[in-house]
Short mmCIF file of C-alpha atoms and ligand atoms in Angstrom, two decimals:
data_model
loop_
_atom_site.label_atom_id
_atom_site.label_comp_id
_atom_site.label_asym_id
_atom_site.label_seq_id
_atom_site.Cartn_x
_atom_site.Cartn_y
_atom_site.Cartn_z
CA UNK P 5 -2.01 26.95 -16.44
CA UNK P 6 -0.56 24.68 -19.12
CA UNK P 7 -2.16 22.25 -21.07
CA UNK P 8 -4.11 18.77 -20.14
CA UNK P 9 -0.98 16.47 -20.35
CA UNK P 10 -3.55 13.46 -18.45
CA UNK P 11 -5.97 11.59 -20.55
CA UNK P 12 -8.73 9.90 -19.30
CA UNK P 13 -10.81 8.19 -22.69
CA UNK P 14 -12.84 10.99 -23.78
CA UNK P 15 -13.34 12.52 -20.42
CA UNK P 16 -11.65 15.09 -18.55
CA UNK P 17 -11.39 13.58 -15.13
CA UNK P 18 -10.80 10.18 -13.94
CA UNK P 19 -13.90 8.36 -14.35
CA UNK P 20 -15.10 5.30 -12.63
CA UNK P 21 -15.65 3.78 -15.76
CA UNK P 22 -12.30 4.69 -17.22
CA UNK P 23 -10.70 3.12 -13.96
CA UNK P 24 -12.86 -0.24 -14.58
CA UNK P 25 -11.90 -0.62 -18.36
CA UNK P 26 -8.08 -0.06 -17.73
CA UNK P 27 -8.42 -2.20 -14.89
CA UNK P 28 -10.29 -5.32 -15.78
CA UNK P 29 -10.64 -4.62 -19.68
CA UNK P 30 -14.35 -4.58 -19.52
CA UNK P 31 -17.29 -2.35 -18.81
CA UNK P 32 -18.39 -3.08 -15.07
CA UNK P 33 -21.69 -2.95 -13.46
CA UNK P 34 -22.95 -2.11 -9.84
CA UNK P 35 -25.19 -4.80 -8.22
CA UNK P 36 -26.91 -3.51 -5.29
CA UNK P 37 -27.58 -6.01 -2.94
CA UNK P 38 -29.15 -5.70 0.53
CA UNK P 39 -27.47 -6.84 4.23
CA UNK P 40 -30.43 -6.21 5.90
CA UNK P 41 -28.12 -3.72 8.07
CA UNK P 42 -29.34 -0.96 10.26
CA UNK P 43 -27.31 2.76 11.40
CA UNK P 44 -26.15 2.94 14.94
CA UNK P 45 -27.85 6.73 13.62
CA UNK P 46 -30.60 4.71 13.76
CA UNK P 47 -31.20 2.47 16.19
CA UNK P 48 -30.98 4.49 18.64
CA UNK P 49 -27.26 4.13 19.75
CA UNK P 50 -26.12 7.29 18.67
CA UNK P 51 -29.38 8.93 17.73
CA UNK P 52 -32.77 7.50 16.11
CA UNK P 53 -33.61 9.95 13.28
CA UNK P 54 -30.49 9.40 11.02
CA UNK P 55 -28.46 11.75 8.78
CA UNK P 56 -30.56 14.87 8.37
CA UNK P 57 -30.94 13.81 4.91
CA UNK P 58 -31.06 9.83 4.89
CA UNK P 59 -34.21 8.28 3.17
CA UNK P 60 -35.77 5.96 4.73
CA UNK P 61 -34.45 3.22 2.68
CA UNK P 62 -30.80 4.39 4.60
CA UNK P 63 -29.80 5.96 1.48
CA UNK P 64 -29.84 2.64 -0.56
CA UNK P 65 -32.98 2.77 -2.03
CA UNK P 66 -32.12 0.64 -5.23
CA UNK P 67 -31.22 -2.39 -3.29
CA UNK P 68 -32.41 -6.09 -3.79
CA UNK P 69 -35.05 -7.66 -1.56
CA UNK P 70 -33.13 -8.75 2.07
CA UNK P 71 -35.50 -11.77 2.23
CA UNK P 72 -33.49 -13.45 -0.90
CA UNK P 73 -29.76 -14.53 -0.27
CA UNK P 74 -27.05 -12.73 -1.61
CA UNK P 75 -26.46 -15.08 -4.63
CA UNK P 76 -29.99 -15.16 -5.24
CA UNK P 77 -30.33 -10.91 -5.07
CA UNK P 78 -26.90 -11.00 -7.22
CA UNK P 79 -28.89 -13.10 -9.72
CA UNK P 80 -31.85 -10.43 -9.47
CA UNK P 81 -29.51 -7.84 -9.88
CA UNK P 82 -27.86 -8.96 -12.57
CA UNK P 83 -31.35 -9.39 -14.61
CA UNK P 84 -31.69 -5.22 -14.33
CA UNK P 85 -28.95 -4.56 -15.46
CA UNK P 86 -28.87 -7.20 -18.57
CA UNK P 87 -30.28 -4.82 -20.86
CA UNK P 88 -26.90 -2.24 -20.24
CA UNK P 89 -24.42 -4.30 -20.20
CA UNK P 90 -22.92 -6.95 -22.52
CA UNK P 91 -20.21 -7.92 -19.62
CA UNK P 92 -20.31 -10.92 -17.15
CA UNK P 93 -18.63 -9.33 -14.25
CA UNK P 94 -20.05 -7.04 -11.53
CA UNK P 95 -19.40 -5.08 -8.18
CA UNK P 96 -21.22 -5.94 -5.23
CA UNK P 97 -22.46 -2.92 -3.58
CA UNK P 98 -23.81 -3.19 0.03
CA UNK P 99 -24.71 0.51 -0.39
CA UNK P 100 -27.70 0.78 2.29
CA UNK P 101 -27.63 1.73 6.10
CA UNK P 102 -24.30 0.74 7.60
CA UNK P 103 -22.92 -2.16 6.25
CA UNK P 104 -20.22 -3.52 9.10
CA UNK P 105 -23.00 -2.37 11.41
CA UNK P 106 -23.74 -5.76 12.38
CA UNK P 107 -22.34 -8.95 14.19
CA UNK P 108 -18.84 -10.56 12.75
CA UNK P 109 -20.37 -13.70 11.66
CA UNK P 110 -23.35 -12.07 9.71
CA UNK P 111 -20.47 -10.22 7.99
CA UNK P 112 -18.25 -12.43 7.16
CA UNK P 113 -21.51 -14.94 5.51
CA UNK P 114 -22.68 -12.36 3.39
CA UNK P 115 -19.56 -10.71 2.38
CA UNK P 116 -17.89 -14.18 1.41
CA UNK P 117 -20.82 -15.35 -0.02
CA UNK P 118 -20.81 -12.27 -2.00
CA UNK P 119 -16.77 -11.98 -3.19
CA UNK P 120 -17.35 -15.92 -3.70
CA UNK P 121 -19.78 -15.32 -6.84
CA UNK P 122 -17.77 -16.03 -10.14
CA UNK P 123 -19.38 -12.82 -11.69
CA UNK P 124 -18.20 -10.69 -8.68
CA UNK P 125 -14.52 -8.94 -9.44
CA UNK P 126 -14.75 -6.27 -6.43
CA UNK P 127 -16.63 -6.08 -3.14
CA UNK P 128 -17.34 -2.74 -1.92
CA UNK P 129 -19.20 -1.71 1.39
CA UNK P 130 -20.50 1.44 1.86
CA UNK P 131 -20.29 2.26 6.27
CA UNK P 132 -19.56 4.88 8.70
CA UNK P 133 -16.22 4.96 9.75
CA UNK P 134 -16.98 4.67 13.50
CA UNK P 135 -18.37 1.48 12.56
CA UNK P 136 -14.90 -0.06 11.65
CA UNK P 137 -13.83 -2.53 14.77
CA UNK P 138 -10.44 -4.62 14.81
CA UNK P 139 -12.31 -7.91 14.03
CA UNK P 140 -14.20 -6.35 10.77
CA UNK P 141 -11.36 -4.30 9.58
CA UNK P 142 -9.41 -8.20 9.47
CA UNK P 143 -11.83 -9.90 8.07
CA UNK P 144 -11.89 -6.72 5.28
CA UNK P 145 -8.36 -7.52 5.05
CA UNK P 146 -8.77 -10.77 4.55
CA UNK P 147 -11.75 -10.72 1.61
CA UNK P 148 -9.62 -8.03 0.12
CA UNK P 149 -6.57 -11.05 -0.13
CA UNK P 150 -9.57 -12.85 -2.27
CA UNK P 151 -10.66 -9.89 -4.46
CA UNK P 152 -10.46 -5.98 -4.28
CA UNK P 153 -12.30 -4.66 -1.71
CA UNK P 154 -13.49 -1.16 -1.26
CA UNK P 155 -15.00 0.45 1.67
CA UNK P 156 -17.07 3.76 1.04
CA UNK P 157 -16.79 6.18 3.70
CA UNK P 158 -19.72 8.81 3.95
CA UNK P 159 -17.98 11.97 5.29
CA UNK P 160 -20.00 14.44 3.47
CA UNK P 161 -18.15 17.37 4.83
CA UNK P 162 -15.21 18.24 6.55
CA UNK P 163 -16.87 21.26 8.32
CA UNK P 164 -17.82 20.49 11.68
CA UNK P 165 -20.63 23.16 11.77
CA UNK P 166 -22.23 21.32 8.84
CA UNK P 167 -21.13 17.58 10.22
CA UNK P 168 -23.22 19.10 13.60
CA UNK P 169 -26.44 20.45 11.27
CA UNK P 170 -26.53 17.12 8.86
CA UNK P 171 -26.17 14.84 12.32
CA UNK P 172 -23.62 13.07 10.79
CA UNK P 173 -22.50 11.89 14.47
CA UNK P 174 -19.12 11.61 14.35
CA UNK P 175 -15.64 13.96 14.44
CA UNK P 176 -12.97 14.25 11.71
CA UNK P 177 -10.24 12.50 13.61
CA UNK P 178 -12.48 9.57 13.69
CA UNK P 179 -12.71 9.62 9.61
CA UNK P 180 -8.86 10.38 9.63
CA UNK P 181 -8.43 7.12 11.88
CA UNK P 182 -10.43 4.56 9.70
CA UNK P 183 -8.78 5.92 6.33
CA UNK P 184 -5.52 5.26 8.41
CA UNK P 185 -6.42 1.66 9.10
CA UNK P 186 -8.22 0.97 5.86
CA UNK P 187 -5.02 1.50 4.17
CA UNK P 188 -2.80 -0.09 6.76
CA UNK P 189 -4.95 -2.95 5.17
CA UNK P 190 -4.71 -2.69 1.29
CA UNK P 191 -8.11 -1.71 1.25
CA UNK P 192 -9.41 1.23 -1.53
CA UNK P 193 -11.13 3.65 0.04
CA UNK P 194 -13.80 5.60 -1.83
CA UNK P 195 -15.38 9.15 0.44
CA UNK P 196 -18.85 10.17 -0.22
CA UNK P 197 -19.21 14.36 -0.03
CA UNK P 198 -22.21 16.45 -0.57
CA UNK P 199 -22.47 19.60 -2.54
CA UNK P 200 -24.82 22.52 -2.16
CA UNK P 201 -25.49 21.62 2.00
CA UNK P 202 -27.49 25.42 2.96
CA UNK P 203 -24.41 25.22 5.34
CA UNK P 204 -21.67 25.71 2.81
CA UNK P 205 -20.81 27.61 -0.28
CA UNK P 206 -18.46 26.79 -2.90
CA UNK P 207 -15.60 27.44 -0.18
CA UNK P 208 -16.31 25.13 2.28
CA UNK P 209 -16.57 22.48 -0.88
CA UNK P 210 -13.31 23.16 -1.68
CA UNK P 211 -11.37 22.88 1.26
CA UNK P 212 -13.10 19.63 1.66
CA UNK P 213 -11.47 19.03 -1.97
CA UNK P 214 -7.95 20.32 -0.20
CA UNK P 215 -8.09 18.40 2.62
CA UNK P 216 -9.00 14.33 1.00
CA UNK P 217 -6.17 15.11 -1.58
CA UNK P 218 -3.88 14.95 1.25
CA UNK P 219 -5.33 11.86 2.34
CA UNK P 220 -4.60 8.70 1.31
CA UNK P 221 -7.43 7.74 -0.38
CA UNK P 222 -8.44 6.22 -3.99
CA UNK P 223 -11.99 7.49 -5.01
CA UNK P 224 -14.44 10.31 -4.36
CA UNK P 225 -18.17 10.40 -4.81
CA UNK P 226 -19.24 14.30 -5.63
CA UNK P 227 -22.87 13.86 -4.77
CA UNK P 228 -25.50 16.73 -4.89
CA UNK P 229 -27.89 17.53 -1.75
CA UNK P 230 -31.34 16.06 -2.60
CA UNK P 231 -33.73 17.05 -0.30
CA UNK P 232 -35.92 14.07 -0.64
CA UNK P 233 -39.63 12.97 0.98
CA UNK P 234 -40.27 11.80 4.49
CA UNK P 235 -36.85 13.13 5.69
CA UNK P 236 -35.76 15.22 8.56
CA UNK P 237 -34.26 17.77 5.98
CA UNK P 238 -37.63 17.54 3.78
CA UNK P 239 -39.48 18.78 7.09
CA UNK P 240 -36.43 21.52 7.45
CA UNK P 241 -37.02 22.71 4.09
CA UNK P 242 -40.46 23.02 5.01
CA UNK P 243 -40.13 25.29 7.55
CA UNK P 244 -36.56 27.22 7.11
CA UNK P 245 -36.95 27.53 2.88
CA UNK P 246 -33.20 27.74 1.76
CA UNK P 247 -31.87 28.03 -1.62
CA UNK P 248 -30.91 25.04 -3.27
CA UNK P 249 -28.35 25.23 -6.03
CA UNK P 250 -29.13 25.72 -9.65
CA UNK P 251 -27.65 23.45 -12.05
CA UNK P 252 -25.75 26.40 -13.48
CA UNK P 253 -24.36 26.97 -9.65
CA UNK P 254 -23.95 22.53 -9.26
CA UNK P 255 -22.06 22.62 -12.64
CA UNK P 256 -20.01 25.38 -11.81
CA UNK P 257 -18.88 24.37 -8.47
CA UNK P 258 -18.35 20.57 -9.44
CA UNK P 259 -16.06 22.07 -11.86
CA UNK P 260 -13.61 23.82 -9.66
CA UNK P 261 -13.96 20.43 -6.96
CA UNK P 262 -12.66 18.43 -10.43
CA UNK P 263 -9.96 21.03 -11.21
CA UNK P 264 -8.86 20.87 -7.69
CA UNK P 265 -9.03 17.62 -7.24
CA UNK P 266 -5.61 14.79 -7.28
CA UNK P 267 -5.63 13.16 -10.81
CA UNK P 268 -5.33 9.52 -9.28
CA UNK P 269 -8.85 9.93 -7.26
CA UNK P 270 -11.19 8.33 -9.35
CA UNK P 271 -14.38 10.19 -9.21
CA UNK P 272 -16.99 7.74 -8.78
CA UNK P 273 -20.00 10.32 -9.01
CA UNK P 274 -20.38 13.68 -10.51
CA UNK P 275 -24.50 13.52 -9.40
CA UNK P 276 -26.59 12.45 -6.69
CA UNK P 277 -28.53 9.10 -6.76
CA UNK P 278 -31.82 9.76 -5.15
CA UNK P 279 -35.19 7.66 -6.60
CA UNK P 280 -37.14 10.13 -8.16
CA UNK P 281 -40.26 9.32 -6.84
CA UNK P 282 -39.00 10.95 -3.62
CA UNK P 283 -37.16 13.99 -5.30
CA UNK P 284 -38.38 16.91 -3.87
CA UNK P 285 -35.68 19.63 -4.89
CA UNK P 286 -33.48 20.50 -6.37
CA UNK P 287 -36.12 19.56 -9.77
CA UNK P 288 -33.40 19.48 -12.06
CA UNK P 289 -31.58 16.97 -10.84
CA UNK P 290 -34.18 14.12 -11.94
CA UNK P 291 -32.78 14.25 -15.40
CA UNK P 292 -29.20 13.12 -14.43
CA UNK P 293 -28.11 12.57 -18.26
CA UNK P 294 -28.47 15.98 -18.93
CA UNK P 295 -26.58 17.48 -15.60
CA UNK P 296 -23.72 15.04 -16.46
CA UNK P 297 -23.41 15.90 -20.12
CA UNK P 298 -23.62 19.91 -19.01
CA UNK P 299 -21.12 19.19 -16.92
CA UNK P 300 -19.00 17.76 -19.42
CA UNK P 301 -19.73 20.43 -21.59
CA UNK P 302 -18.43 22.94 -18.71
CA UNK P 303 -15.08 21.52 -18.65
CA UNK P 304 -15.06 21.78 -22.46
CA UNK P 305 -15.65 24.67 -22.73
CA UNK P 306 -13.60 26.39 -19.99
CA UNK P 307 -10.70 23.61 -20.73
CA UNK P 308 -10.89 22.18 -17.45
CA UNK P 309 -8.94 19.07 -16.24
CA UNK P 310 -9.21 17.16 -12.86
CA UNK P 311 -5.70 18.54 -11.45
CA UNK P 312 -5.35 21.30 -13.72
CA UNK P 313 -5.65 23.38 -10.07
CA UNK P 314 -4.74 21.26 -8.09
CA UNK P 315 -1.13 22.37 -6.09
CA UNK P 316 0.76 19.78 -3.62
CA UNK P 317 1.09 22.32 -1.18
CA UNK P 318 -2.69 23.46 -1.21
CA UNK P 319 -3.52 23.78 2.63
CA UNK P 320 -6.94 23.17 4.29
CA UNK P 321 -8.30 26.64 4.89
CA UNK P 322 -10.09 27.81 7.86
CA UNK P 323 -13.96 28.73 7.13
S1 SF4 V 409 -24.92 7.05 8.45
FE1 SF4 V 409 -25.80 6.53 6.44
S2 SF4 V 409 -27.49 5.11 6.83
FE2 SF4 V 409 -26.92 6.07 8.80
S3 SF4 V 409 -28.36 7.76 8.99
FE3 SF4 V 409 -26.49 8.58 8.04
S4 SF4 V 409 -26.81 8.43 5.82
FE4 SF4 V 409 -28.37 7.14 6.82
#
């Protein structure tokens, strides 16, 4: 291959952070705030134990308190992260459960009271795409007419063997549908895949890689499988041991999903983002500074670009 002809600051792919300072000129911090939502995984509508792998806090656990208003839990947020950050403007992330898993009018309060905030430059909204009805998809629309808005879409896979064995509870076309009318919309759409499922290998990571390069969508989340406490996977674990992935394996393979990967996705996560206190493997993943600055050393040292492999005509292979 030829040499990197795409620079992104001192990184090698295109990082969230790079995307943020080009975008808005300043550094730009997360707020998680809390909708007090619940997962139609959940509740019983489409099953009651959740994602094989979902904590209990719905895979949010770093959100504010849901008895405080949103301005009042932006407020809170903003107080963590004070000591990081030296700028004055913020996302807010409605990152637990399902967030457009709940009646329009709750929706629309929280997400304008949220997108209202002076310090708030982009709403995102992390949700399952089943859970994307005419009424919320305009009223997306409409907040994103305000400020950006960005809906996260947890697909995890596109395997349907694995989508089956994590209980994700929904089919690709269904994913393929919501991207379609996301965009339709304006709306950025950021998809949330795990790596190192005992289902896959670095093959079935990499067509998922394939196929979301031919979609039309703006940022990826490369998150590792963290078996975590009081989960139906944790109990799994228990019983069927598998191998979880070294970090030598998790650098490796992260690699070749960067190299693959279309330069304008803007990788939002190159880790998971699991509390520690629930960790229970893979060990090494607790010390996230030191995965991500492996992995930077990785594509160093191999010269590895996002793009450098990646080939319009790549197809979606057949596992
Ligand atoms: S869809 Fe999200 S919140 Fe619902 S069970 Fe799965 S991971 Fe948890």
């Amino acid at each position: 291959m030829g040499t990197q002809t795409v620079y992104w600051g001192e990184k090698r792919y295109h990082s969230l952070d790079y995307h943020l300072k080009n975008r808005f000129g300043q550094k730009i911090y997360k707020l998680s705030l809390n909708g007090d939502m619940t997962c139609p995984n959940r509740d019983g509508t489409l099953g009651n134990r959740g994602c094989i792998f979902c904590s209990r806090g719905g895979s949010g656990d770093f959100a504010a308190s849901c008895a405080l208003s949103i301005k009042e839990q932006i407020e809170a947020a903003k107080t963590l992260v004070a000591k990081k950050t030296t700028g004055s403007s913020y996302i807010a992330y409605f990152q637990a459960y399902t967030n457009t898993y709940a009646p329009y009018e709750k929706l629309k309060k929280i997400f304008t009271e949220a997108i209202s905030h002076p310090d708030i430059c982009i709403l995102s909204v992390a949700t399952r795409p089943d859970c994307l009805n005419d009424n919320v998809l305009n009223l997306l629309e409409k907040l994103n007419g305000i400020k950006p808005v960005w809906v996260e879409l947890g697909l995890q896979s596109i395997h349907e063997h694995t989508a089956r064995f994590i209980r994700r509870g929904y089919e690709l076309p269904i994913f393929e549908k919501a991207v379609s009318a996301l965009r339709k919309r304006g709306i950025e759409v950021i998809v949330h895949v795990i790596t190192g499922l005992p289902t896959e290998n670095e093959n079935h990571m990499l067509a998922t890689i394939h196929y979301l390069n031919k979609m039309d969508i703006q940022g990826i989340k490369l998150q590792l499988l963290h078996i975590l406490k009081e989960t139906d996977l944790a109990d799994y674990y228990e019983r069927h041991p598998f191998r979880v992935l070294s970090m030598d394996e998790y650098i490796k393979i992260t690699g070749q999903c960067i190299a693959n990967l279309r330069t304008d996705i803007v990788i939002h996560r190159l880790t998971g983002d699991g509390p520690k206190s629930l960790l229970l493997a893979p060990a090494w993943s607790a010390d996230k500074r030191r995965v991500l600055n492996q992995i930077q050393a990785h594509l160093k040292q191999n010269n590895i670009w996002q793009g450098k492999e990646f080939k319009n005509d790549n197809y979606i292979q057949t596992i």
